[in-house]
Short mmCIF file of C-alpha atoms in Angstrom, two decimals:
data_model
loop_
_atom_site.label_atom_id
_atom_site.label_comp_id
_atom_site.label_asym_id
_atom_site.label_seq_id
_atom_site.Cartn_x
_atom_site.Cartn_y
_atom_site.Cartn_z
CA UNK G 81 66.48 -186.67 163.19
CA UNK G 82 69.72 -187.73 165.28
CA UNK G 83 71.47 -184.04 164.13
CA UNK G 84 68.75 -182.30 165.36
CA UNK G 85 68.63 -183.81 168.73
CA UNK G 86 72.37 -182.96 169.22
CA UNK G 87 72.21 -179.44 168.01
CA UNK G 88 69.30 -179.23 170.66
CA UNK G 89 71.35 -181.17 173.38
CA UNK G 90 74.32 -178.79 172.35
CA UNK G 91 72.45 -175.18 172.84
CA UNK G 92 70.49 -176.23 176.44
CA UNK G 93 73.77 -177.30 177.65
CA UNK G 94 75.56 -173.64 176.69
CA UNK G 95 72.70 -171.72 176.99
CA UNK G 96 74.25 -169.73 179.78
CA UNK G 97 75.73 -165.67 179.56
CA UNK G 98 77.12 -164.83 176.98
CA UNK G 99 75.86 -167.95 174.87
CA UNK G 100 72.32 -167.13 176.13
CA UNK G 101 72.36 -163.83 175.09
CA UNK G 102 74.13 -164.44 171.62
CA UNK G 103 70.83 -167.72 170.75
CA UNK G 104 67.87 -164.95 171.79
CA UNK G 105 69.49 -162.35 169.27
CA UNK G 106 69.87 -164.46 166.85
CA UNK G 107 66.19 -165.46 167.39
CA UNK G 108 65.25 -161.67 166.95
CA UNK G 109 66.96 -161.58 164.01
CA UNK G 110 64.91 -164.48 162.50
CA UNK G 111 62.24 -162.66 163.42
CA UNK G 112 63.33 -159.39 161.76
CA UNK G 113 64.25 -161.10 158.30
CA UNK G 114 60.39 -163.34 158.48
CA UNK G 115 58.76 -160.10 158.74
CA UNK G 116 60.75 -157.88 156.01
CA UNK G 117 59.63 -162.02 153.65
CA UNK G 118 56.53 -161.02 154.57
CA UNK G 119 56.44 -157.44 154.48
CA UNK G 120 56.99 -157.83 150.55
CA UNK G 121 54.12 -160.21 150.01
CA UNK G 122 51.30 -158.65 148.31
CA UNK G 123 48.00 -159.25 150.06
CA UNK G 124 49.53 -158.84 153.47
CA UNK G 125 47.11 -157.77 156.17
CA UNK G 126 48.22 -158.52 159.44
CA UNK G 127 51.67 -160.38 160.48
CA UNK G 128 51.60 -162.02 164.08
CA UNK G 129 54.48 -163.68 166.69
CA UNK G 130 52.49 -166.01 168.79
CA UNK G 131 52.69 -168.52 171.14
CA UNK G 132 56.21 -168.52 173.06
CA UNK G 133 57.95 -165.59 171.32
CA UNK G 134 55.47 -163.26 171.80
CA UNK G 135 55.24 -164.52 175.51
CA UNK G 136 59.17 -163.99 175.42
CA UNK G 137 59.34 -167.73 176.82
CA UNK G 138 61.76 -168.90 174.30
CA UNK G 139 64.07 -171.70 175.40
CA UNK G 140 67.07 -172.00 172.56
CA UNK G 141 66.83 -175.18 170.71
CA UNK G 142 63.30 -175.64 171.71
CA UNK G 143 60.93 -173.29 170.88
CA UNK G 144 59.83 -172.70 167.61
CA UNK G 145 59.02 -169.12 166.12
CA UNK G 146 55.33 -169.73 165.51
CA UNK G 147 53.28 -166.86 163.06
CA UNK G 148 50.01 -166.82 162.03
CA UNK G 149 49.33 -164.32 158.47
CA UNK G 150 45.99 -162.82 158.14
CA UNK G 151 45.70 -162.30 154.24
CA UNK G 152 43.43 -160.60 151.76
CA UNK G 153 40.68 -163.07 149.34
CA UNK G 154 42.75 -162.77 146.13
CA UNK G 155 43.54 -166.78 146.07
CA UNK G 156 46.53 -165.90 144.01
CA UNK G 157 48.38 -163.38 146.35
CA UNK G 158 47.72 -166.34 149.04
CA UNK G 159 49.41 -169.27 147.47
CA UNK G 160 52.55 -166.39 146.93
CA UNK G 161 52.39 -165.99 150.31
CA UNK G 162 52.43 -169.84 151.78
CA UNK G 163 55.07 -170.14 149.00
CA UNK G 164 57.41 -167.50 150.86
CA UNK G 165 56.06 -169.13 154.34
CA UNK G 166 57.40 -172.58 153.45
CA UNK G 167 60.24 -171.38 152.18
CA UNK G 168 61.05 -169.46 155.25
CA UNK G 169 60.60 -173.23 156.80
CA UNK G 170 63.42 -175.00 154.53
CA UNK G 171 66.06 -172.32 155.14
CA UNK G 172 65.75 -172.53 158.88
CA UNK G 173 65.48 -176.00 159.67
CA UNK G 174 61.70 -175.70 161.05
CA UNK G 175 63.11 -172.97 163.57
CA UNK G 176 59.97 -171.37 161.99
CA UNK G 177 57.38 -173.79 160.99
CA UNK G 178 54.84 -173.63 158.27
CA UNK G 179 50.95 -175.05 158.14
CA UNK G 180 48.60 -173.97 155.65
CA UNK G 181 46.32 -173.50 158.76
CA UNK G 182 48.92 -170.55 159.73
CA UNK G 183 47.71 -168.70 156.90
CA UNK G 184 43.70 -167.02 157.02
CA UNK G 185 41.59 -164.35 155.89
CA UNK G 186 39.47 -162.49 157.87
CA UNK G 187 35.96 -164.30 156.72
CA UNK G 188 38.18 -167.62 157.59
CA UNK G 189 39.55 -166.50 160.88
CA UNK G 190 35.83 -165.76 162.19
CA UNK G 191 34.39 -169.24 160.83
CA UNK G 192 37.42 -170.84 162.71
CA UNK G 193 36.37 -169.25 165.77
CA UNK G 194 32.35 -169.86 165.43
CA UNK G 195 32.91 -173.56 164.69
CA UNK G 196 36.57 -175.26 165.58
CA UNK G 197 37.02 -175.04 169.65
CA UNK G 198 41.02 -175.56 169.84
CA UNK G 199 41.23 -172.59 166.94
CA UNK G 200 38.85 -170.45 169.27
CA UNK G 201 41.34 -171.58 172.51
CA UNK G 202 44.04 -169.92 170.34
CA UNK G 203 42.48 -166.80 168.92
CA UNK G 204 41.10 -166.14 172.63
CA UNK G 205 44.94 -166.12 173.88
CA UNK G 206 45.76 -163.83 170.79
CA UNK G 207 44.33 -161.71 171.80
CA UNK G 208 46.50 -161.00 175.07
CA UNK G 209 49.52 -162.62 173.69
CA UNK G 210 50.07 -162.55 169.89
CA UNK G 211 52.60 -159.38 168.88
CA UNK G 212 51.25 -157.34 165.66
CA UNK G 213 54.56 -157.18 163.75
CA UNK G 214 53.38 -155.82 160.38
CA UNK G 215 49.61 -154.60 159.02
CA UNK G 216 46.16 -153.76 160.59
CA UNK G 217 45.13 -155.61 163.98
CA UNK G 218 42.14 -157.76 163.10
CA UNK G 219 41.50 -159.39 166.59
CA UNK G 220 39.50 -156.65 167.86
CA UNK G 221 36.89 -157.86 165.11
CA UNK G 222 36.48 -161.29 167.41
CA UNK G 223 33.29 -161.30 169.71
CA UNK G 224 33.54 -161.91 173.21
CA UNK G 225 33.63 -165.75 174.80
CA UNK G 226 30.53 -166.84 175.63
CA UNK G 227 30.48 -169.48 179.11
CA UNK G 228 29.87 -172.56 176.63
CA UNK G 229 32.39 -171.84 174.18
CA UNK G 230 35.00 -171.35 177.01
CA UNK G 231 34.24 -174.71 178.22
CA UNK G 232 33.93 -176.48 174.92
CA UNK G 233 37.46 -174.85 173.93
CA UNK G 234 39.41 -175.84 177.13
CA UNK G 235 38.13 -179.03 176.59
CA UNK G 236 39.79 -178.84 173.13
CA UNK G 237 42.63 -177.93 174.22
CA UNK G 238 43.18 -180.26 177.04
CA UNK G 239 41.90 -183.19 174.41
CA UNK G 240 45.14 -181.63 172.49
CA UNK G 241 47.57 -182.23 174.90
CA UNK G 242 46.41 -185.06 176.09
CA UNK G 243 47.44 -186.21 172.09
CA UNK G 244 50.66 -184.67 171.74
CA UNK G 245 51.62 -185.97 174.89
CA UNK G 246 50.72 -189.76 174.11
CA UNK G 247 51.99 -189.20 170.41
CA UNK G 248 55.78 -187.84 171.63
CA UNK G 249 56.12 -189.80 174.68
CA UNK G 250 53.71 -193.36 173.91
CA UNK G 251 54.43 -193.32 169.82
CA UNK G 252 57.12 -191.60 168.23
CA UNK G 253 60.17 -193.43 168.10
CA UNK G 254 61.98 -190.39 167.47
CA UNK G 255 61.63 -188.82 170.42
CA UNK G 256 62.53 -192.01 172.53
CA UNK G 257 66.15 -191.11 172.88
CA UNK G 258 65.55 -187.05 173.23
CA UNK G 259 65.61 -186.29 176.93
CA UNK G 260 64.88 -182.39 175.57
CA UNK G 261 62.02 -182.80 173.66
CA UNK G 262 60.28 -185.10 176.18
CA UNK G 263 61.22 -182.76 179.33
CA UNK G 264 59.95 -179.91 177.16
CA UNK G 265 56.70 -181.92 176.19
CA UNK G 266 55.86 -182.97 179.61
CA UNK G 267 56.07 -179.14 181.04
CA UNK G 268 54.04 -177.60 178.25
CA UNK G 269 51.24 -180.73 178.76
CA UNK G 270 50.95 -179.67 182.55
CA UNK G 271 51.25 -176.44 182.68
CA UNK G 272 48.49 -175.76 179.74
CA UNK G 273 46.08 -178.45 181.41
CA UNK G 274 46.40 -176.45 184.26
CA UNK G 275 45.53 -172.96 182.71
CA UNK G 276 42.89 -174.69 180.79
CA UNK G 277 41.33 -176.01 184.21
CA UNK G 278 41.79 -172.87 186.03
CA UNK G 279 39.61 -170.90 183.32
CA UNK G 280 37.25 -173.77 183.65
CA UNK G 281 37.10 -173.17 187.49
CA UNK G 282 37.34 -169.01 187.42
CA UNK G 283 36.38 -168.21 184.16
CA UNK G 284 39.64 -165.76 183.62
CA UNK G 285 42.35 -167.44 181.27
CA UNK G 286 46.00 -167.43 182.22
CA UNK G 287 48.40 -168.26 179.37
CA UNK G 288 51.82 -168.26 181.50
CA UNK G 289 53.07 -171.65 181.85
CA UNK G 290 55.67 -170.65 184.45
CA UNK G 291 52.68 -168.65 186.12
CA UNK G 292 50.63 -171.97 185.71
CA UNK G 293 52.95 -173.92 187.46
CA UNK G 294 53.84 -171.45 190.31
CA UNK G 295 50.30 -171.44 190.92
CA UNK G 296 49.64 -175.09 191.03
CA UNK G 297 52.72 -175.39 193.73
CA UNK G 298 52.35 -179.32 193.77
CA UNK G 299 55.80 -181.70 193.84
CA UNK G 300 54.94 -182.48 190.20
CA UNK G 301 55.20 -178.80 189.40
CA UNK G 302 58.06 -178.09 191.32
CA UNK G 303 59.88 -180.52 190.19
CA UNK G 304 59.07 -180.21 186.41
CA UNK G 305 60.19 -176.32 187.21
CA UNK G 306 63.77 -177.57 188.60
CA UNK G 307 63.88 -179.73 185.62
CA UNK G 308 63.36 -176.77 183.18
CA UNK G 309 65.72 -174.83 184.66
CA UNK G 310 68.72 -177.61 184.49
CA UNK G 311 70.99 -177.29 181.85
CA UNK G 312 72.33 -181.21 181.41
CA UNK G 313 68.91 -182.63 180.31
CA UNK G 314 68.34 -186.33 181.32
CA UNK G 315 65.52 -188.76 180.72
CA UNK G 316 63.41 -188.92 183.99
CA UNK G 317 61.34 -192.24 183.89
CA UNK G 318 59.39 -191.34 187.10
CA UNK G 319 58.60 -187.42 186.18
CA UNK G 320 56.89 -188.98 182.92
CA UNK G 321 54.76 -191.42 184.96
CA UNK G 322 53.68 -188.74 186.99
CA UNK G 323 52.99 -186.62 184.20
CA UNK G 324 50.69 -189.21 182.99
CA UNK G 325 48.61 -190.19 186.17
CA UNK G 326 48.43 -186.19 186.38
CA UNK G 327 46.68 -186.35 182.86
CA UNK G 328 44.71 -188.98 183.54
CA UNK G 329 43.33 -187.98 186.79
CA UNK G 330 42.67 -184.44 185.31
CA UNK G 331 40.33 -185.75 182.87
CA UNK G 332 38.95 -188.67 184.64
CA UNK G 333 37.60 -185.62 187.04
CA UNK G 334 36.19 -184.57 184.08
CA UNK G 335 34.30 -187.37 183.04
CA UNK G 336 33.05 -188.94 186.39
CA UNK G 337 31.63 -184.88 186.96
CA UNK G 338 29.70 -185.56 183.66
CA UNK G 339 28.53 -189.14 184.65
CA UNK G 340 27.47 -187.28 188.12
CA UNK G 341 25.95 -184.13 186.52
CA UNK G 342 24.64 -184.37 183.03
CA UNK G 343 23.32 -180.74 183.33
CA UNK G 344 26.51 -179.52 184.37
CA UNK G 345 29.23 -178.02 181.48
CA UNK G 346 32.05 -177.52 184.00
CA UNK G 347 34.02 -178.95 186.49
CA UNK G 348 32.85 -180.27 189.77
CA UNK G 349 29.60 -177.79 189.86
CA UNK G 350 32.01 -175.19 190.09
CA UNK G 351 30.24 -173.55 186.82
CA UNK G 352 26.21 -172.85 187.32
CA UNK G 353 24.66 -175.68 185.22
CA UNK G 354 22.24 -175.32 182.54
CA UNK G 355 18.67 -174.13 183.32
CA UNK G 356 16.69 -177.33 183.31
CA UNK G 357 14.05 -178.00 180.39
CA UNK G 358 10.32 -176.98 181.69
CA UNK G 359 8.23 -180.23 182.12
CA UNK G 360 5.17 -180.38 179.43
CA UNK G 361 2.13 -181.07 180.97
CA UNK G 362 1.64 -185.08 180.17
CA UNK G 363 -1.21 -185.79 177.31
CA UNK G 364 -3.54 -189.16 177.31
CA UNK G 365 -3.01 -190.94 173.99
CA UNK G 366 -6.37 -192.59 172.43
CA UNK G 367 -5.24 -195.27 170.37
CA UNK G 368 -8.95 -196.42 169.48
CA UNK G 369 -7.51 -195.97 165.77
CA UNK G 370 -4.44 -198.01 165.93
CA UNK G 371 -3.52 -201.89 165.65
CA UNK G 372 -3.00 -204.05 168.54
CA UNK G 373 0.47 -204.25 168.04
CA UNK G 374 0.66 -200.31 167.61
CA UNK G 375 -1.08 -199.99 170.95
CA UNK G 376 1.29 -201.83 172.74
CA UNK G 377 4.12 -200.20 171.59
CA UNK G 378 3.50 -197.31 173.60
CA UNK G 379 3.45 -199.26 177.00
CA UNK G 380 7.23 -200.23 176.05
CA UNK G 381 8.38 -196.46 176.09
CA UNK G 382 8.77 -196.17 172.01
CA UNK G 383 6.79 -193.36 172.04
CA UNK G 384 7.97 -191.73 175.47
CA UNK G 385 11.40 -191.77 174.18
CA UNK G 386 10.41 -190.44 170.18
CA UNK G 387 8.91 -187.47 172.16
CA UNK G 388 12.40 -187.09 174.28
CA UNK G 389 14.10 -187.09 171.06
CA UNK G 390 11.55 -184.85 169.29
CA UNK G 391 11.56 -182.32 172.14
CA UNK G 392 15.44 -182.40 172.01
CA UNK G 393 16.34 -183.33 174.52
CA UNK G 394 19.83 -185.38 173.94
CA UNK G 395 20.60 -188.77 173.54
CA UNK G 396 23.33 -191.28 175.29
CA UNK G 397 25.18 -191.22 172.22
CA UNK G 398 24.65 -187.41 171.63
CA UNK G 399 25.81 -186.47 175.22
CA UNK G 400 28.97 -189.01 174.76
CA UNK G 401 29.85 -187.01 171.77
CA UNK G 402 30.36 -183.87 173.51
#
């Protein structure tokens, strides 16, 4: 919405002392009166800040106050609960924003993390990030990362930003004329690609996205850091371009490693790859019982490639799909 863009134009251009000071207080206070909603809920087990407020990266006008409720099986106490949640929504304008996927249970939270890759990305940065505002801390009760599901969820998560970048910047009409929002998107897209590769390469996540960017010292970064820090926000054409090719490129690496390297689950080798499949010793096939026609069909590689899919190993279409 138009208001919303110049409320958001209105609080980066005065977000300097004393105005800076007066926006974060009044986003602790937010804070404050979420948790005492939630406090009263029954069912309550655990009440979480995440993402940039627990990081205490908030940029007024920009970042949301992001939760995520950890509730108890009574199905009742739950709907009370995302009833208070999206009510919390309305009365601040989305400041804090509501998804029925912000509300779990524990039996919930670890099928999330055994099966959905961008929900394990996020539980595995809970658990250095996310602030325990209210109840019992249930994150300790999350196994370790193995080296497959690391890679599988950075891929997820790239794959994410990848999509919110092409749907605010390629799609939405809305954000066309909102040099904010489309700086903002552009910095979180690089700098979380770029923590996503560098646990790919290393193995050890990094969830800063100034740290990300500091690291990465390339123009692109610097000048997406400059940008950030400029208080008169304008559209910049040619930092958006570059954003893109960066995108691209990163996952174009991704792919042509794959094309490369089947075996390989990582980037550029820099992973160990998968312990190959031992060879089965080869077996003669009589075919004194079949047909003519079923004795040539072995010669053609039907039954070659039934045993390949038989003994597991993947397919074209199977590989393509993960």
């Amino acid at each position: 919405m138009r208001w919303k863009s110049q409320v958001r134009y209105f609080l980066a251009w005065s977000s300097i002392p004393p105005c800076l000071v007066l926006y974060r207080w009044l986003y602790r206070v937010a804070i404050w009166i979420a948790v005492q909603a939630f406090r009263r809920c029954p069912g309550i087990v655990a009440v979480y800040l995440c993402r940039g407020g627990a990081k205490k990266e908030i940029t007024p006008g920009v970042s949301d106050i992001d939760f995520i409720l950890i509730v108890g099986p009574d199905a009742a106490e739950r709907k009370q609960v995302e009833r208070v949640f999206s009510r919390l929504q309305t009365l601040s304008f989305g400041l804090i924003p509501y998804h029925h996927t912000f509300v779990l249970d524990e039996p919930e939270l670890h099928f999330l993390w055994r099966t959905t890759p961008f929900r394990r990305y996020l539980f595995e940065e809970g658990k250095s990030t996310w602030l325990l505002l209210h109840g019992r801390d249930v994150r300790s009760s999350l196994p370790q990362m193995t080296e497959l599901e690391r890679t599988a969820s950075c891929f997820a998560y790239m794959n994410y930003w990848w999509a919110e970048f092409a749907d605010f910047l390629l799609q939405n009409e809305n954000c066309r004329r909102d040099p904010i929002l489309r700086r903002s998107v552009c910095f979180k897209a690089v700098a979380d690609v770029a923590n996503a590769l560098h646990a790919l390469r290393t193995g050890e996540f990094c969830y800063s996205r100034s740290e990300a960017l500091e690291r990465e010292d390339t123009p692109l970064c610097r000048r997406l850091q400059a940008a950030s820090a400029s208080r008169i926000p304008s559209r910049d054409p040619a930092i958006e371009e570059e954003v893109y090719r960066y995108l691209l490129k990163a996952f174009l690496d991704l792919w042509d490693t794959f094309r490369r390297r089947p075996s390989c689950w990582s980037m550029a080798g820099l992973l160990k790859p998968l312990s190959p499949r031992p060879r089965r010793p080869k077996r003669r096939w009589r075919n004194r019982h079949l047909s003519k026609s079923a004795a040539i069909w072995p010669r053609s590689g039907g039954r070659n490639a039934w045993l390949r899919i038989s003994s597991g190993a993947p397919s074209i279409r199977s590989t393509a799909a993960c």
